[in-house]
XYZ file of C-alpha atoms in Angstrom:
486
model
C 46.146 123.003 42.590
C 44.713 122.884 46.090
C 46.358 124.589 49.034
C 47.011 122.450 52.102
C 45.009 123.582 55.145
C 46.782 126.077 57.377
C 46.519 123.682 60.286
C 48.667 121.126 58.433
C 51.466 123.636 57.881
C 51.680 124.693 61.491
C 53.465 123.032 64.380
C 53.554 123.754 68.075
C 56.889 125.488 67.444
C 55.476 127.884 64.835
C 51.889 128.366 66.045
C 51.055 131.822 67.386
C 49.389 131.601 70.775
C 47.921 134.648 72.507
C 46.920 134.328 76.152
C 44.493 136.850 77.613
C 45.453 137.640 81.209
C 48.733 137.408 83.160
C 47.247 135.813 86.257
C 48.255 132.377 87.545
C 46.379 130.460 84.821
C 47.796 132.614 82.028
C 51.319 132.427 83.398
C 50.980 128.658 83.927
C 49.801 128.143 80.336
C 52.531 130.356 78.874
C 55.410 128.812 80.810
C 54.256 125.262 79.974
C 53.962 126.100 76.275
C 57.431 127.637 76.201
C 58.885 124.594 77.916
C 57.157 122.408 75.285
C 58.901 124.314 72.486
C 56.191 126.766 71.450
C 58.118 129.863 70.381
C 55.369 132.372 69.601
C 53.592 132.968 72.902
C 52.519 136.349 74.245
C 50.250 137.409 77.100
C 47.974 140.433 76.889
C 47.369 141.917 80.349
C 44.842 144.693 80.962
C 46.432 145.880 84.219
C 49.788 147.653 84.670
C 51.090 144.641 86.620
C 51.107 140.863 86.361
C 49.504 138.437 88.804
C 45.765 138.840 88.306
C 44.061 137.995 91.578
C 47.475 137.349 93.094
C 48.567 140.808 94.212
C 51.362 141.072 96.759
C 52.271 144.635 97.808
C 54.741 146.175 100.267
C 52.945 147.063 103.490
C 53.852 147.351 107.150
C 57.003 145.459 108.034
C 57.139 143.552 104.715
C 54.233 142.602 102.410
C 50.540 141.688 102.373
C 48.437 139.833 99.807
C 45.478 141.832 98.539
C 44.165 138.766 96.727
C 45.047 135.082 97.049
C 46.789 134.549 100.372
C 47.175 130.843 101.181
C 48.157 127.561 99.620
C 45.075 125.484 100.452
C 46.210 121.974 101.307
C 49.063 119.671 100.430
C 48.028 116.371 98.843
C 47.153 116.728 95.130
C 47.833 120.458 95.335
C 50.106 121.364 92.416
C 51.368 124.476 94.192
C 52.472 122.585 97.285
C 53.866 119.734 95.220
C 55.866 122.122 93.007
C 57.382 123.833 96.029
C 58.217 120.499 97.655
C 59.799 119.121 94.481
C 62.108 122.125 94.311
C 62.868 121.780 98.041
C 62.000 125.430 98.663
C 61.377 126.635 102.214
C 58.713 129.198 101.351
C 55.525 127.894 103.030
C 54.513 127.624 106.673
C 51.359 127.014 108.675
C 49.294 130.059 109.592
C 48.220 128.189 112.707
C 44.837 128.394 114.366
C 44.126 132.144 114.319
C 40.957 131.615 112.268
C 39.752 129.140 114.895
C 40.882 130.874 118.091
C 39.309 134.293 117.530
C 37.357 136.046 120.286
C 33.615 136.473 119.819
C 32.566 139.975 120.877
C 29.012 141.290 121.009
C 27.972 144.794 120.018
C 27.401 145.645 123.700
C 31.170 145.015 124.233
C 30.537 141.721 126.006
C 33.078 139.002 125.233
C 31.559 135.543 124.819
C 32.850 132.955 127.275
C 35.701 131.018 125.636
C 34.251 127.610 126.521
C 30.886 128.472 125.018
C 32.548 130.006 121.958
C 34.559 126.835 121.411
C 31.451 124.672 121.577
C 29.559 126.865 119.105
C 32.564 126.989 116.752
C 32.856 123.222 116.913
C 29.202 122.747 116.036
C 29.362 125.291 113.209
C 32.605 124.039 111.663
C 31.443 120.424 111.871
C 28.213 121.390 110.141
C 30.090 122.302 106.950
C 29.305 119.388 104.652
C 32.647 118.530 103.098
C 31.842 114.880 102.592
C 28.545 114.244 104.332
C 26.613 111.451 102.648
C 23.225 112.947 103.356
C 24.064 115.939 101.166
C 24.339 113.873 97.969
C 20.585 113.941 97.368
C 20.003 117.265 99.140
C 18.074 119.689 96.946
C 18.457 122.785 99.116
C 21.162 125.374 99.605
C 24.287 125.115 101.684
C 22.779 127.792 103.942
C 19.671 125.713 104.607
C 21.722 122.608 105.282
C 24.164 124.335 107.634
C 21.408 126.168 109.533
C 19.377 122.996 110.095
C 22.469 121.092 111.192
C 23.590 123.865 113.551
C 20.312 124.086 115.468
C 19.970 120.318 115.549
C 23.438 119.852 117.051
C 22.904 122.738 119.474
C 19.975 120.874 121.005
C 22.345 118.003 121.903
C 24.611 120.158 124.088
C 24.583 119.353 127.784
C 24.302 123.055 128.605
C 21.439 125.347 127.691
C 22.576 128.168 125.370
C 20.725 131.441 125.135
C 19.040 131.310 121.720
C 19.726 134.976 120.939
C 23.420 134.491 121.603
C 23.490 131.283 119.530
C 21.789 133.130 116.670
C 24.260 136.018 116.851
C 27.096 133.535 116.548
C 25.434 131.678 113.668
C 24.905 134.895 111.718
C 28.587 135.784 112.134
C 29.673 132.287 111.162
C 27.529 132.336 108.019
C 29.345 135.501 106.915
C 32.671 133.837 107.696
C 31.714 130.804 105.599
C 30.297 133.016 102.838
C 33.747 134.554 102.500
C 35.173 131.060 101.970
C 32.605 130.429 99.227
C 32.725 134.014 97.857
C 28.933 134.036 98.073
C 26.713 136.974 98.974
C 25.023 134.532 101.355
C 25.021 130.763 101.856
C 21.437 130.374 100.683
C 22.567 130.883 97.076
C 25.280 128.188 97.306
C 24.295 124.788 95.938
C 24.180 122.162 98.677
C 24.977 119.050 96.645
C 27.121 121.143 94.292
C 29.305 121.935 97.280
C 30.430 118.308 97.159
C 31.956 118.942 93.722
C 34.632 121.034 95.414
C 37.581 118.873 96.435
C 39.566 119.695 99.547
C 43.270 118.955 99.336
C 44.372 117.037 102.417
C 46.796 118.727 104.786
C 47.110 122.258 106.142
C 44.553 124.478 104.404
C 46.158 127.750 105.477
C 49.793 127.654 104.368
C 51.127 131.195 104.057
C 54.117 132.477 102.094
C 56.003 133.745 105.144
C 57.108 137.344 104.570
C 57.294 137.076 100.763
C 53.669 136.794 99.607
C 51.914 134.672 97.006
C 53.849 136.315 94.174
C 56.586 133.867 95.208
C 54.789 131.112 93.311
C 54.508 133.164 90.133
C 58.243 133.779 90.318
C 58.760 130.017 90.636
C 56.605 129.364 87.543
C 58.443 132.016 85.510
C 61.910 131.065 86.833
C 62.296 134.714 87.756
C 65.268 136.350 89.465
C 66.480 139.862 90.328
C 67.826 140.429 86.818
C 64.738 139.006 85.084
C 61.652 139.637 87.243
C 59.479 137.939 84.608
C 61.947 135.105 84.028
C 61.270 133.119 80.868
C 58.307 135.406 80.118
C 60.535 138.489 79.687
C 59.332 140.486 76.647
C 56.341 138.159 76.276
C 53.881 140.066 78.483
C 52.244 143.235 77.183
C 50.859 145.298 80.061
C 47.975 147.769 79.664
C 46.585 145.755 76.758
C 42.922 145.422 77.632
C 41.130 143.361 75.013
C 38.100 144.881 73.322
C 37.146 142.108 70.912
C 38.284 138.648 69.838
C 37.263 137.771 66.261
C 37.774 134.049 66.687
C 36.204 132.236 63.745
C 38.202 133.651 60.843
C 39.415 130.884 58.527
C 43.140 131.553 58.825
C 43.745 133.718 61.863
C 42.125 135.100 64.974
C 42.139 138.884 65.360
C 42.395 140.407 68.820
C 41.484 144.094 69.053
C 42.770 145.991 72.097
C 41.376 149.221 73.537
C 44.730 150.897 72.875
C 44.222 150.398 69.130
C 46.524 147.456 68.653
C 45.370 144.512 66.565
C 47.143 141.209 67.209
C 46.721 138.012 65.214
C 46.896 134.465 66.511
C 46.309 130.832 65.628
C 45.036 130.108 69.129
C 43.672 132.251 71.951
C 43.573 131.081 75.571
C 41.175 133.346 77.448
C 41.846 133.426 81.209
C 39.738 136.452 82.084
C 37.703 136.142 85.260
C 34.115 134.931 85.222
C 33.132 138.449 86.291
C 34.650 139.949 83.152
C 32.946 137.316 81.002
C 29.609 138.089 82.654
C 29.976 141.807 81.982
C 31.531 141.672 78.526
C 30.920 138.397 76.683
C 28.299 139.911 74.356
C 30.820 142.428 72.965
C 34.080 140.588 73.647
C 33.580 137.778 71.138
C 32.795 137.817 67.407
C 30.846 135.777 66.572
C 28.902 135.449 69.804
C 29.697 132.484 71.995
C 27.556 129.340 71.639
C 24.478 129.128 73.841
C 25.992 126.411 76.039
C 28.968 128.634 76.840
C 26.756 131.619 77.618
C 24.612 129.442 79.902
C 27.728 128.486 81.870
C 28.792 132.124 82.163
C 25.331 133.136 83.355
C 24.835 130.117 85.615
C 28.112 130.083 87.515
C 28.486 132.764 90.182
C 31.396 134.988 91.125
C 31.016 136.864 94.410
C 32.784 139.735 96.130
C 35.138 139.289 99.064
C 37.223 142.303 100.063
C 39.958 142.872 102.611
C 41.114 145.685 104.881
C 44.663 146.127 106.162
C 45.320 148.468 109.082
C 48.869 149.132 110.245
C 49.273 150.557 113.744
C 52.320 152.116 115.356
C 52.331 149.299 117.917
C 50.610 145.907 118.202
C 46.877 146.498 118.422
C 44.710 145.075 121.189
C 45.453 142.367 123.748
C 48.521 140.473 122.472
C 46.953 137.082 123.209
C 44.022 137.770 120.849
C 44.509 136.173 117.414
C 41.409 137.808 115.997
C 37.858 138.926 116.673
C 34.434 138.067 115.289
C 31.685 140.717 115.509
C 28.329 139.549 116.903
C 25.438 141.973 116.590
C 22.582 142.180 119.074
C 19.293 142.401 117.182
C 18.314 145.868 118.465
C 21.700 147.353 117.654
C 21.768 145.652 114.257
C 18.480 147.346 113.355
C 19.968 150.706 114.368
C 23.030 150.020 112.215
C 20.876 149.129 109.212
C 19.119 152.489 109.501
C 22.399 154.417 109.453
C 24.965 155.361 106.786
C 27.265 152.720 108.243
C 24.891 149.874 107.279
C 27.665 148.219 105.235
C 29.560 147.375 108.430
C 27.089 144.544 109.050
C 29.097 142.403 106.626
C 32.485 143.102 108.208
C 32.564 139.837 110.102
C 36.042 139.849 111.642
C 39.631 141.076 111.942
C 42.675 138.870 112.396
C 46.411 139.120 112.923
C 48.695 138.671 109.912
C 51.685 136.316 109.912
C 55.020 138.212 110.044
C 53.078 141.461 110.523
C 52.749 142.096 114.298
C 51.403 145.630 113.811
C 48.873 144.815 111.091
C 45.237 143.702 111.338
C 43.424 142.159 108.376
C 39.655 142.426 108.103
C 37.105 140.878 105.750
C 33.815 141.995 104.191
C 31.483 140.151 101.808
C 28.671 140.575 99.330
C 26.560 143.630 98.445
C 27.965 145.536 101.424
C 31.487 144.923 100.082
C 30.445 146.293 96.705
C 28.967 149.347 98.416
C 32.128 149.797 100.496
C 34.157 149.884 97.283
C 32.171 152.938 96.153
C 33.096 154.944 99.272
C 36.212 157.052 99.719
C 39.119 155.531 101.603
C 38.577 158.011 104.464
C 34.903 157.039 104.747
C 35.823 153.371 104.911
C 38.552 153.867 107.503
C 36.345 156.079 109.680
C 33.614 153.444 109.523
C 36.001 150.689 110.609
C 37.305 152.784 113.508
C 33.703 153.427 114.578
C 33.165 149.654 114.513
C 36.245 149.059 116.688
C 35.119 151.642 119.239
C 31.631 150.138 119.205
C 32.912 146.679 120.144
C 36.152 147.202 122.093
C 36.586 148.474 125.637
C 40.232 149.505 125.138
C 41.464 152.644 123.322
C 41.537 152.533 119.508
C 44.482 154.527 118.103
C 44.580 155.998 114.628
C 46.331 153.594 112.214
C 49.434 154.855 110.417
C 48.597 153.039 107.186
C 45.412 151.694 105.602
C 44.568 149.705 102.485
C 41.287 148.242 101.233
C 40.637 146.112 98.159
C 38.154 146.830 95.373
C 37.938 143.598 93.383
C 34.416 144.166 92.083
C 34.949 147.754 90.916
C 38.043 146.816 88.917
C 36.991 146.227 85.295
C 39.743 143.609 84.956
C 38.157 141.335 87.590
C 34.568 142.249 88.549
C 34.674 140.069 91.643
C 36.777 137.723 93.714
C 36.281 134.020 92.944
C 33.616 131.547 91.915
C 31.218 128.992 93.364
C 28.411 126.732 92.201
C 25.051 128.313 92.934
C 21.490 127.015 93.125
C 20.990 128.716 89.748
C 23.947 126.759 88.346
C 22.162 123.541 89.297
C 18.893 124.798 87.851
C 20.564 125.408 84.474
C 22.399 122.054 84.673
C 25.665 123.712 83.770
C 29.075 123.957 85.394
C 32.776 124.594 84.987
C 32.983 121.849 82.348
C 30.865 123.902 79.954
C 32.985 126.991 80.545
C 36.201 125.000 79.979
C 35.118 123.404 76.687
C 37.249 124.759 73.800
C 35.729 126.246 70.651
C 37.192 124.615 67.561
C 37.002 124.927 63.783
C 35.607 122.205 61.522
C 38.981 120.432 61.537
C 39.004 120.222 65.327
C 41.634 122.899 65.789
C 41.243 124.678 69.162
C 40.638 128.306 68.248
C 39.304 129.789 71.471
C 40.171 128.128 74.760
C 39.206 129.021 78.326
C 41.224 128.738 81.534
C 41.085 130.172 85.050
C 39.767 129.002 88.403
C 36.148 129.211 87.200
C 36.860 126.538 84.554
C 38.053 123.891 87.024
C 35.489 121.229 87.943
C 36.818 120.577 91.442
C 39.352 123.252 92.463
C 37.407 126.366 91.484
C 38.088 129.456 93.618
C 41.733 128.437 94.173
C 45.093 129.307 92.675
C 45.995 125.639 92.310
C 42.797 125.239 90.289
C 43.771 128.210 88.115
C 47.271 126.794 87.555
C 45.922 123.355 86.656
C 43.516 124.921 84.156
C 46.362 126.829 82.485
C 48.403 123.649 82.198
C 45.312 121.840 80.865
C 44.911 124.264 77.974
C 48.632 124.225 77.161
C 48.469 120.429 77.101
C 45.441 120.612 74.801
C 47.560 122.433 72.219
C 50.462 120.025 72.680
C 48.118 117.088 72.105
C 46.536 118.718 69.068
C 49.827 119.297 67.286
C 50.930 115.740 67.958
C 47.980 114.696 65.792
C 48.514 117.245 63.004
C 50.928 115.138 60.861
C 48.201 112.530 60.380
C 46.233 115.166 58.480
C 48.963 115.771 55.890
């Protein structure tokens, strides 16, 4: 007497689904599965909190976001559309503070506003969102932007000092590298940049004085009594996964570092690309297929870190929305020969919505990773040195300071992803990372979600959410087909 395959005896209601990671993609997958009737869903989270790269904390007069900060766009953005559908008044425009910043040179000279506006216009318009001539471009985004910048500069009616124009360009490239999460723009694929889709509308919608965690609460239907909403008792914190034995005939075994072993019919892995890069060789048994490993190696996840300084009173001239730091060549060489060399990649500080006494700064790349290795006092003292180097007005001691360490954290190993020149060389992409691993009957055993697995919205929370919903839908679709196998 033959035994019917396990897959034929399961349904979406009885299948055991384990999701690795309680970030936006994991939470999106779990809530969608529960709403579809799946009763056996749990999330294993390595940190002692939920949210992943959404991390809202109390700071200053209310909160700040250490990770994801804005809803990027409106049209075809599932975050914006969800909020609008529920008629929730939780988003507002950040305004133009990331356009209106002052450009200050390392000799304390403030660039003329009219000149700054012209250089900003040239630089911002050089970013190839939808430029036809990039389709066949074989170079990097850095090469493309640099060529375009100097070409457009030549067309100005005024003659611009080349040293000053170069100082601005170098600052702008750091600014744009933070958008890409690249160490530098010369590693970002030029034509691959076109694969990223911009959602129309305001690209910098902030969460007022509540933070990005607001959206997670919406997904979970959370309230004061149930802070995890419909996911109450379904999230296990401090459960870092050591190994996923995913090709057993009947069940997948998940081994955690705390000694727990958990079985599942399906695993949805939402760990960051950085974690996959560091751990895939030991995390999965058997090893992942070559195509999957190529995607993990070929896609790139960079480091973008933030600084938050709270002052007793509003810092600096009240009309300043932010500052960009422009280094004179001689002084940059001196900086590079000092212990404060990492400050070269601190490209700017800006005011924070609903936080009049707080400044938010940004740092990218290898210098960000070095900064993470320093003590908090060393970092703060370095930033105050930078302020005194550039500003003519007094710089008071802040009353509160926070910096992020996304790369050092073993649960993340970086900030967010982009398509690199190496990605193009390997002819891989998010589609290879997203492809599920199935058994011979086509049952999804090991699935992948997260911003890195989205073809067009990588690096965003709405991309992460869509990927979580995608994998939940994959299981729904699979179990709709199961009866035909009986």
